Each structure stands twice: as C-alpha cells, then as structure tokens.
Backbone as JSON Lines, residues from 0, in Angstrom:
{"i":0,"aa":"X","n":[4.61,5.89,-1.58],"ca":[4.4,6.42,-2.91],"c":[4.29,7.94,-2.86]}
{"i":1,"aa":"X","n":[3.58,8.48,-1.88],"ca":[3.36,9.92,-1.8],"c":[4.68,10.67,-1.66]}
{"i":2,"aa":"X","n":[5.6,10.11,-0.92],"ca":[6.87,10.78,-0.64],"c":[7.73,10.91,-1.89]}
{"i":3,"aa":"X","n":[7.63,9.98,-2.81],"ca":[8.48,10.03,-4.0],"c":[7.76,10.58,-5.23]}
{"i":4,"aa":"X","n":[6.45,10.57,-5.2],"ca":[5.66,11.07,-6.34],"c":[5.83,12.58,-6.47]}
{"i":5,"aa":"X","n":[5.92,13.06,-7.64],"ca":[6.03,14.48,-8.01],"c":[7.31,15.17,-7.51]}
{"i":6,"aa":"X","n":[8.29,14.38,-7.09],"ca":[9.56,15.0,-6.68],"c":[10.22,15.61,-7.92]}
{"i":7,"aa":"X","n":[10.77,16.82,-7.79],"ca":[11.45,17.4,-8.94],"c":[12.7,16.6,-9.3]}
{"i":8,"aa":"X","n":[13.11,16.69,-10.54],"ca":[14.26,15.92,-11.01],"c":[15.51,16.17,-10.16]}
{"i":9,"aa":"X","n":[15.69,17.41,-9.72],"ca":[16.88,17.77,-8.94],"c":[16.89,17.12,-7.55]}
{"i":10,"aa":"X","n":[15.75,16.66,-7.08],"ca":[15.66,16.1,-5.73],"c":[16.52,14.87,-5.55]}
{"i":11,"aa":"X","n":[16.66,14.06,-6.57],"ca":[17.41,12.8,-6.47],"c":[18.82,13.0,-5.91]}
{"i":12,"aa":"X","n":[19.45,14.09,-6.27],"ca":[20.84,14.34,-5.86],"c":[20.96,15.41,-4.78]}
{"i":13,"aa":"X","n":[19.85,15.81,-4.17],"ca":[19.87,16.83,-3.12],"c":[20.72,16.36,-1.95]}
{"i":14,"aa":"X","n":[21.54,17.27,-1.43],"ca":[22.4,16.94,-0.29],"c":[22.26,17.99,0.8]}
{"i":15,"aa":"X","n":[22.3,17.51,2.02],"ca":[22.3,18.39,3.19],"c":[23.18,17.71,4.24]}
{"i":16,"aa":"X","n":[24.04,18.46,4.88],"ca":[24.89,17.89,5.92],"c":[26.21,17.39,5.37]}
{"i":17,"aa":"X","n":[26.89,16.63,6.18],"ca":[28.23,16.14,5.88],"c":[28.19,14.7,5.38]}
{"i":18,"aa":"X","n":[28.56,14.48,4.13],"ca":[28.58,13.16,3.5],"c":[27.24,12.42,3.64]}
{"i":19,"aa":"X","n":[26.17,13.06,3.2],"ca":[24.84,12.45,3.35],"c":[24.54,11.41,2.29]}
{"i":20,"aa":"X","n":[23.55,10.61,2.57],"ca":[22.94,9.79,1.53],"c":[21.99,10.68,0.77]}
{"i":21,"aa":"X","n":[22.09,10.68,-0.53],"ca":[21.16,11.47,-1.34],"c":[19.79,10.78,-1.33]}
{"i":22,"aa":"X","n":[18.74,11.49,-1.68],"ca":[17.43,10.84,-1.8],"c":[17.47,9.63,-2.75]}
{"i":23,"aa":"X","n":[18.24,9.72,-3.83],"ca":[18.35,8.59,-4.75],"c":[18.94,7.37,-4.04]}
{"i":24,"aa":"X","n":[19.97,7.57,-3.24],"ca":[20.58,6.45,-2.51],"c":[19.62,5.9,-1.46]}
{"i":25,"aa":"X","n":[18.86,6.79,-0.82],"ca":[17.88,6.34,0.18],"c":[16.8,5.5,-0.49]}
{"i":26,"aa":"X","n":[16.3,5.96,-1.63],"ca":[15.25,5.21,-2.34],"c":[15.77,3.86,-2.79]}
{"i":27,"aa":"X","n":[17.0,3.81,-3.26],"ca":[17.6,2.53,-3.65],"c":[17.71,1.6,-2.44]}
{"i":28,"aa":"X","n":[18.09,2.16,-1.31],"ca":[18.2,1.37,-0.07],"c":[16.83,0.82,0.34]}
{"i":29,"aa":"X","n":[15.78,1.62,0.18],"ca":[14.43,1.14,0.51],"c":[14.07,-0.05,-0.39]}
{"i":30,"aa":"X","n":[14.42,0.03,-1.66],"ca":[14.22,-1.11,-2.56],"c":[14.98,-2.34,-2.08]}
{"i":31,"aa":"X","n":[16.22,-2.14,-1.64],"ca":[17.0,-3.24,-1.09],"c":[16.33,-3.85,0.13]}
{"i":32,"aa":"X","n":[15.75,-2.99,0.99],"ca":[15.06,-3.48,2.18],"c":[13.85,-4.34,1.83]}
{"i":33,"aa":"X","n":[13.09,-3.93,0.82],"ca":[11.92,-4.71,0.4],"c":[12.36,-6.05,-0.19]}
{"i":34,"aa":"X","n":[13.44,-6.04,-0.97],"ca":[13.98,-7.3,-1.52],"c":[14.44,-8.22,-0.39]}
{"i":35,"aa":"X","n":[15.09,-7.64,0.61],"ca":[15.59,-8.42,1.75],"c":[14.42,-9.02,2.52]}
{"i":36,"aa":"X","n":[13.38,-8.22,2.75],"ca":[12.2,-8.73,3.47],"c":[11.6,-9.91,2.73]}
{"i":37,"aa":"X","n":[11.47,-9.82,1.41],"ca":[10.92,-10.92,0.63],"c":[11.81,-12.15,0.72]}
{"i":38,"aa":"X","n":[13.1,-11.97,0.65],"ca":[14.01,-13.12,0.73],"c":[13.88,-13.82,2.09]}
{"i":39,"aa":"X","n":[13.7,-13.05,3.16],"ca":[13.52,-13.66,4.48],"c":[12.18,-14.36,4.58]}
{"i":40,"aa":"X","n":[11.13,-13.74,4.03],"ca":[9.81,-14.35,4.05],"c":[9.83,-15.7,3.33]}
{"i":41,"aa":"X","n":[10.62,-15.78,2.27],"ca":[10.75,-17.03,1.51],"c":[11.69,-18.04,2.15]}
{"i":42,"aa":"X","n":[12.4,-17.62,3.21],"ca":[13.32,-18.51,3.88],"c":[14.69,-18.59,3.21]}
{"i":43,"aa":"X","n":[15.0,-17.6,2.39],"ca":[16.28,-17.55,1.68],"c":[16.91,-16.17,1.9]}
{"i":44,"aa":"X","n":[17.25,-15.83,3.16],"ca":[17.73,-14.48,3.45],"c":[18.95,-14.1,2.61]}
{"i":45,"aa":"X","n":[18.83,-12.94,1.96],"ca":[19.93,-12.46,1.13],"c":[19.87,-10.94,1.11]}
{"i":46,"aa":"X","n":[21.0,-10.31,1.42],"ca":[21.1,-8.86,1.36],"c":[21.85,-8.46,0.1]}
{"i":47,"aa":"X","n":[21.37,-7.42,-0.56],"ca":[22.04,-6.88,-1.73],"c":[22.13,-5.37,-1.58]}
{"i":48,"aa":"X","n":[23.32,-4.84,-1.73],"ca":[23.54,-3.39,-1.69],"c":[23.57,-2.89,-3.13]}
{"i":49,"aa":"X","n":[22.44,-2.47,-3.64],"ca":[22.32,-2.09,-5.04],"c":[23.01,-0.77,-5.35]}
{"i":50,"aa":"X","n":[23.47,-0.64,-6.56],"ca":[23.97,0.62,-7.07],"c":[22.78,1.39,-7.61]}
{"i":51,"aa":"X","n":[22.52,2.59,-7.09],"ca":[21.36,3.35,-7.55],"c":[21.43,3.67,-9.05]}
{"i":52,"aa":"X","n":[20.29,3.6,-9.68],"ca":[20.19,3.99,-11.1],"c":[19.69,5.42,-11.14]}
{"i":53,"aa":"X","n":[18.59,5.7,-11.77],"ca":[18.03,7.05,-11.74],"c":[16.74,7.03,-10.93]}
{"i":54,"aa":"X","n":[16.2,8.22,-10.65],"ca":[15.03,8.33,-9.77],"c":[13.84,7.51,-10.27]}
{"i":55,"aa":"X","n":[13.52,7.65,-11.54],"ca":[12.36,6.93,-12.09],"c":[12.56,5.42,-12.0]}
{"i":56,"aa":"X","n":[13.76,4.96,-12.3],"ca":[14.04,3.52,-12.24],"c":[13.96,3.0,-10.81]}
{"i":57,"aa":"X","n":[14.45,3.78,-9.86],"ca":[14.4,3.35,-8.46],"c":[12.98,3.4,-7.92]}
{"i":58,"aa":"X","n":[12.19,4.37,-8.37],"ca":[10.78,4.42,-7.96],"c":[10.04,3.19,-8.5]}
{"i":59,"aa":"X","n":[10.29,2.86,-9.76],"ca":[9.68,1.66,-10.35],"c":[10.13,0.41,-9.6]}
{"i":60,"aa":"X","n":[11.42,0.35,-9.3],"ca":[11.96,-0.81,-8.57],"c":[11.32,-0.94,-7.19]}
{"i":61,"aa":"X","n":[11.17,0.18,-6.49],"ca":[10.53,0.16,-5.18],"c":[9.11,-0.41,-5.27]}
{"i":62,"aa":"X","n":[8.32,0.11,-6.21],"ca":[6.94,-0.37,-6.34],"c":[6.89,-1.84,-6.74]}
{"i":63,"aa":"X","n":[7.79,-2.27,-7.6],"ca":[7.82,-3.69,-8.0],"c":[8.21,-4.57,-6.81]}
{"i":64,"aa":"X","n":[9.18,-4.14,-6.03],"ca":[9.61,-4.92,-4.87],"c":[8.51,-4.99,-3.83]}
{"i":65,"aa":"X","n":[7.82,-3.87,-3.62],"ca":[6.71,-3.84,-2.67],"c":[5.58,-4.74,-3.15]}
{"i":66,"aa":"X","n":[5.31,-4.72,-4.45],"ca":[4.27,-5.58,-5.03],"c":[4.63,-7.06,-4.83]}
{"i":67,"aa":"X","n":[5.89,-7.41,-5.03],"ca":[6.32,-8.8,-4.84],"c":[6.16,-9.23,-3.39]}
{"i":68,"aa":"X","n":[6.52,-8.35,-2.46],"ca":[6.37,-8.67,-1.04],"c":[4.89,-8.79,-0.68]}
{"i":69,"aa":"X","n":[4.08,-7.87,-1.15],"ca":[2.65,-7.9,-0.88],"c":[2.01,-9.17,-1.45]}
{"i":70,"aa":"X","n":[2.4,-9.54,-2.66],"ca":[1.87,-10.75,-3.29],"c":[2.25,-12.0,-2.5]}
{"i":71,"aa":"X","n":[3.46,-12.02,-1.99],"ca":[3.88,-13.16,-1.18],"c":[3.03,-13.25,0.09]}
{"i":72,"aa":"X","n":[2.85,-12.1,0.75],"ca":[2.02,-12.09,1.97],"c":[0.6,-12.56,1.67]}
{"i":73,"aa":"X","n":[0.07,-12.24,0.51],"ca":[-1.31,-12.6,0.15],"c":[-1.43,-14.04,-0.34]}
{"i":74,"aa":"X","n":[-0.32,-14.69,-0.6],"ca":[-0.35,-16.05,-1.13],"c":[-0.54,-17.08,-0.01]}
{"i":75,"aa":"X","n":[-0.63,-18.33,-0.42],"ca":[-0.73,-19.43,0.54],"c":[0.65,-19.94,0.97]}
{"i":76,"aa":"X","n":[1.7,-19.32,0.45],"ca":[3.06,-19.73,0.8],"c":[3.32,-19.45,2.28]}
{"i":77,"aa":"X","n":[4.06,-20.33,2.94],"ca":[4.35,-20.11,4.37],"c":[5.35,-18.98,4.57]}
{"i":78,"aa":"X","n":[5.23,-18.32,5.7],"ca":[6.18,-17.29,6.1],"c":[7.32,-18.0,6.83]}
{"i":79,"aa":"X","n":[8.52,-17.88,6.33],"ca":[9.67,-18.62,6.86],"c":[10.46,-17.85,7.9]}
{"i":80,"aa":"X","n":[9.87,-16.82,8.45],"ca":[10.48,-16.08,9.56],"c":[9.35,-15.46,10.36]}
{"i":81,"aa":"X","n":[9.69,-14.93,11.5],"ca":[8.66,-14.32,12.34],"c":[8.19,-13.01,11.71]}
{"i":82,"aa":"X","n":[6.88,-12.84,11.6],"ca":[6.32,-11.61,11.04],"c":[6.81,-10.39,11.83]}
{"i":83,"aa":"X","n":[6.92,-10.53,13.14],"ca":[7.38,-9.43,13.98],"c":[8.77,-8.96,13.57]}
{"i":84,"aa":"X","n":[9.63,-9.91,13.2],"ca":[10.99,-9.54,12.79],"c":[10.99,-8.81,11.45]}
{"i":85,"aa":"X","n":[10.1,-9.21,10.55],"ca":[9.99,-8.49,9.28],"c":[9.55,-7.05,9.51]}
{"i":86,"aa":"X","n":[8.6,-6.86,10.43],"ca":[8.09,-5.52,10.67],"c":[9.03,-4.67,11.52]}
{"i":87,"aa":"X","n":[9.74,-5.28,12.45],"ca":[10.67,-4.47,13.25],"c":[12.01,-4.3,12.55]}
{"i":88,"aa":"X","n":[12.26,-5.08,11.51],"ca":[13.51,-4.98,10.76],"c":[13.33,-4.18,9.49]}
{"i":89,"aa":"X","n":[13.24,-4.85,8.34],"ca":[13.25,-4.11,7.07],"c":[12.07,-3.18,6.85]}
{"i":90,"aa":"X","n":[10.89,-3.53,7.32],"ca":[9.73,-2.67,7.07],"c":[9.81,-1.4,7.91]}
{"i":91,"aa":"X","n":[10.16,-1.54,9.19],"ca":[10.33,-0.35,10.04],"c":[11.47,0.52,9.53]}
{"i":92,"aa":"X","n":[12.54,-0.11,9.07],"ca":[13.67,0.63,8.51],"c":[13.22,1.43,7.29]}
{"i":93,"aa":"X","n":[12.44,0.81,6.42],"ca":[11.95,1.49,5.22],"c":[11.05,2.67,5.59]}
{"i":94,"aa":"X","n":[10.22,2.51,6.61],"ca":[9.36,3.61,7.05],"c":[10.19,4.77,7.6]}
{"i":95,"aa":"X","n":[11.27,4.46,8.3],"ca":[12.17,5.5,8.8],"c":[12.75,6.29,7.63]}
{"i":96,"aa":"X","n":[13.2,5.57,6.6],"ca":[13.78,6.25,5.44],"c":[12.73,7.03,4.65]}
{"i":97,"aa":"X","n":[11.49,6.57,4.67],"ca":[10.42,7.32,4.04],"c":[10.25,8.67,4.73]}
{"i":98,"aa":"X","n":[10.35,8.67,6.04],"ca":[10.31,9.93,6.79],"c":[11.48,10.84,6.44]}
{"i":99,"aa":"X","n":[12.65,10.25,6.25],"ca":[13.8,11.05,5.84],"c":[13.54,11.71,4.49]}
{"i":100,"aa":"X","n":[12.99,10.94,3.55],"ca":[12.69,11.52,2.23],"c":[11.69,12.66,2.34]}
{"i":101,"aa":"X","n":[10.69,12.5,3.2],"ca":[9.69,13.56,3.39],"c":[10.36,14.82,3.94]}
{"i":102,"aa":"X","n":[11.26,14.67,4.91],"ca":[11.96,15.82,5.45],"c":[12.87,16.47,4.42]}
{"i":103,"aa":"X","n":[13.57,15.62,3.66],"ca":[14.45,16.15,2.63],"c":[13.67,16.9,1.55]}
{"i":104,"aa":"X","n":[12.47,16.44,1.24],"ca":[11.64,17.16,0.27],"c":[11.37,18.58,0.76]}
{"i":105,"aa":"X","n":[11.08,18.72,2.03],"ca":[10.82,20.05,2.6],"c":[12.08,20.91,2.51]}
{"i":106,"aa":"X","n":[13.22,20.35,2.91],"ca":[14.48,21.1,2.85],"c":[14.84,21.49,1.41]}
{"i":107,"aa":"X","n":[14.48,20.65,0.46],"ca":[14.8,20.89,-0.94],"c":[13.81,21.85,-1.6]}
{"i":108,"aa":"X","n":[12.82,22.32,-0.84],"ca":[11.86,23.27,-1.38],"c":[10.71,22.63,-2.14]}
{"i":109,"aa":"X","n":[10.5,21.33,-1.9],"ca":[9.41,20.61,-2.56],"c":[8.63,19.8,-1.54]}
{"i":110,"aa":"X","n":[8.03,20.49,-0.55],"ca":[7.36,19.75,0.53],"c":[6.11,19.02,0.05]}
{"i":111,"aa":"X","n":[5.77,17.98,0.78],"ca":[4.51,17.27,0.55],"c":[3.61,17.56,1.75]}
{"i":112,"aa":"X","n":[2.32,17.56,1.52],"ca":[1.39,17.81,2.62],"c":[1.28,16.57,3.5]}
{"i":113,"aa":"X","n":[1.1,16.81,4.8],"ca":[0.8,15.73,5.71],"c":[-0.58,15.17,5.4]}
{"i":114,"aa":"X","n":[-0.8,13.97,5.85],"ca":[-2.08,13.32,5.55],"c":[-2.49,12.45,6.72]}
{"i":115,"aa":"X","n":[-3.79,12.4,6.99],"ca":[-4.32,11.49,7.99],"c":[-4.51,10.13,7.32]}
{"i":116,"aa":"X","n":[-3.54,9.25,7.51],"ca":[-3.58,7.95,6.85],"c":[-4.62,7.01,7.48]}
{"i":117,"aa":"X","n":[-5.07,7.32,8.68],"ca":[-6.08,6.49,9.32],"c":[-7.4,6.54,8.55]}
{"i":118,"aa":"X","n":[-7.7,7.69,7.96],"ca":[-8.95,7.83,7.22],"c":[-8.75,7.64,5.71]}
{"i":119,"aa":"X","n":[-7.54,7.35,5.29],"ca":[-7.24,7.16,3.87],"c":[-7.96,5.94,3.32]}
{"i":120,"aa":"X","n":[-8.24,5.99,2.03],"ca":[-8.84,4.83,1.36],"c":[-7.77,3.73,1.28]}
{"i":121,"aa":"X","n":[-8.1,2.56,1.77],"ca":[-7.18,1.43,1.76],"c":[-7.74,0.36,0.85]}
{"i":122,"aa":"X","n":[-6.95,-0.04,-0.13],"ca":[-7.34,-1.09,-1.05],"c":[-6.27,-2.17,-0.98]}
{"i":123,"aa":"X","n":[-6.62,-3.33,-0.45],"ca":[-5.65,-4.42,-0.33],"c":[-5.03,-4.71,-1.69]}
{"i":124,"aa":"X","n":[-3.72,-4.82,-1.7],"ca":[-3.0,-5.15,-2.92],"c":[-2.61,-3.95,-3.76]}
{"i":125,"aa":"X","n":[-3.13,-2.77,-3.48],"ca":[-2.77,-1.58,-4.24],"c":[-1.54,-0.94,-3.62]}
{"i":126,"aa":"X","n":[-0.37,-1.36,-4.08],"ca":[0.88,-0.85,-3.54],"c":[1.69,-0.11,-4.6]}
{"i":127,"aa":"X","n":[1.05,0.2,-5.72],"ca":[1.72,0.89,-6.81],"c":[1.73,2.4,-6.64]}
{"i":128,"aa":"X","n":[2.22,3.09,-7.64],"ca":[2.33,4.55,-7.56],"c":[0.98,5.27,-7.63]}
{"i":129,"aa":"X","n":[-0.05,4.65,-8.19],"ca":[-1.35,5.3,-8.31],"c":[-2.18,4.95,-7.08]}
{"i":130,"aa":"X","n":[-2.47,5.95,-6.29],"ca":[-3.23,5.77,-5.06],"c":[-4.43,6.71,-5.06]}
{"i":131,"aa":"X","n":[-5.39,6.45,-4.2],"ca":[-6.56,7.31,-4.06],"c":[-6.13,8.7,-3.58]}
{"i":132,"aa":"X","n":[-6.91,9.69,-3.93],"ca":[-6.64,11.06,-3.47],"c":[-6.8,11.1,-1.95]}
{"i":133,"aa":"X","n":[-5.99,11.9,-1.29],"ca":[-6.1,12.02,0.18],"c":[-7.48,12.49,0.61]}
{"i":134,"aa":"X","n":[-7.98,11.93,1.71],"ca":[-9.27,12.37,2.25],"c":[-9.08,13.57,3.18]}
{"i":135,"aa":"X","n":[-7.93,13.59,3.87],"ca":[-7.69,14.7,4.81],"c":[-6.2,15.02,4.84]}
{"i":136,"aa":"X","n":[-5.84,16.09,4.15],"ca":[-4.46,16.58,4.19],"c":[-4.41,17.79,5.12]}
{"i":137,"aa":"X","n":[-3.23,18.07,5.6],"ca":[-3.05,19.25,6.45],"c":[-1.7,19.85,6.19]}
C-alpha cells in the first residue's frame, strides 16, 4: 500500500529504459498475481493477463484481490496447494514488483521513505489502503 499511495498521477505512465513495463502495468500484474494465488489456494489454478485500467482502479483492484486472498487464508477452507509454493511463487513475485515500484517512484521524483516494517503496527486482516502511521521511517 505504501508504495502506491500518494503516487502522482503522472507516475502511472513513467518509463525508464528500453521497452519497460510502466508502473501501471506492474500494478496490474501484481493484481494478476494475487488473483492467481487465490485461484491456486482454492485448487482452481487460473492465470489471467489483465489489461491495465487506470491507476486508481488498479490500486483498488490490488487491495480487493489482497483482501480476498487474506480472507481465504483466514477461513476454514483448505489450502489446495503447498503454502511454500504460494510464497515462493506469486507472493514473492509481487514483493519483487513492489520493490520495482518503490525504485521507480524515486526515479520519477516521488520517492517514499524507507520504513522498519519489523516494528510496524500489524493488524491481522488489515490489507487495505489505510494503514497505521509508520513507527520508524528513515
């Protein structure tokens, strides 16, 4: 959430390098990864390569997909794949792309502060855009 929150409107289409994925395409891909993780958890693996909409819509989609995955994990429903595969596959991939977005924000002139997430306030189930204020930024 921190990486996409307060991004300027121009950030969605920011480009650096040769034929890059824009931040908008990366955010859409992260949403696809969360959808894929949920489909595997349910035992119905399905990949979808979404066409990106706009930044706000993709941010909403990301939070909704993350909420659906989190709700499934919190439910009594069985996990139909190995948890390790979910974390080394789509979740690790999404974290990699989150790092890309953070770097691109800096290159685009809209950096975000680093944060000590170990000391951050953690509230189970709170995966939406509204999060507690950082306890230790640097």
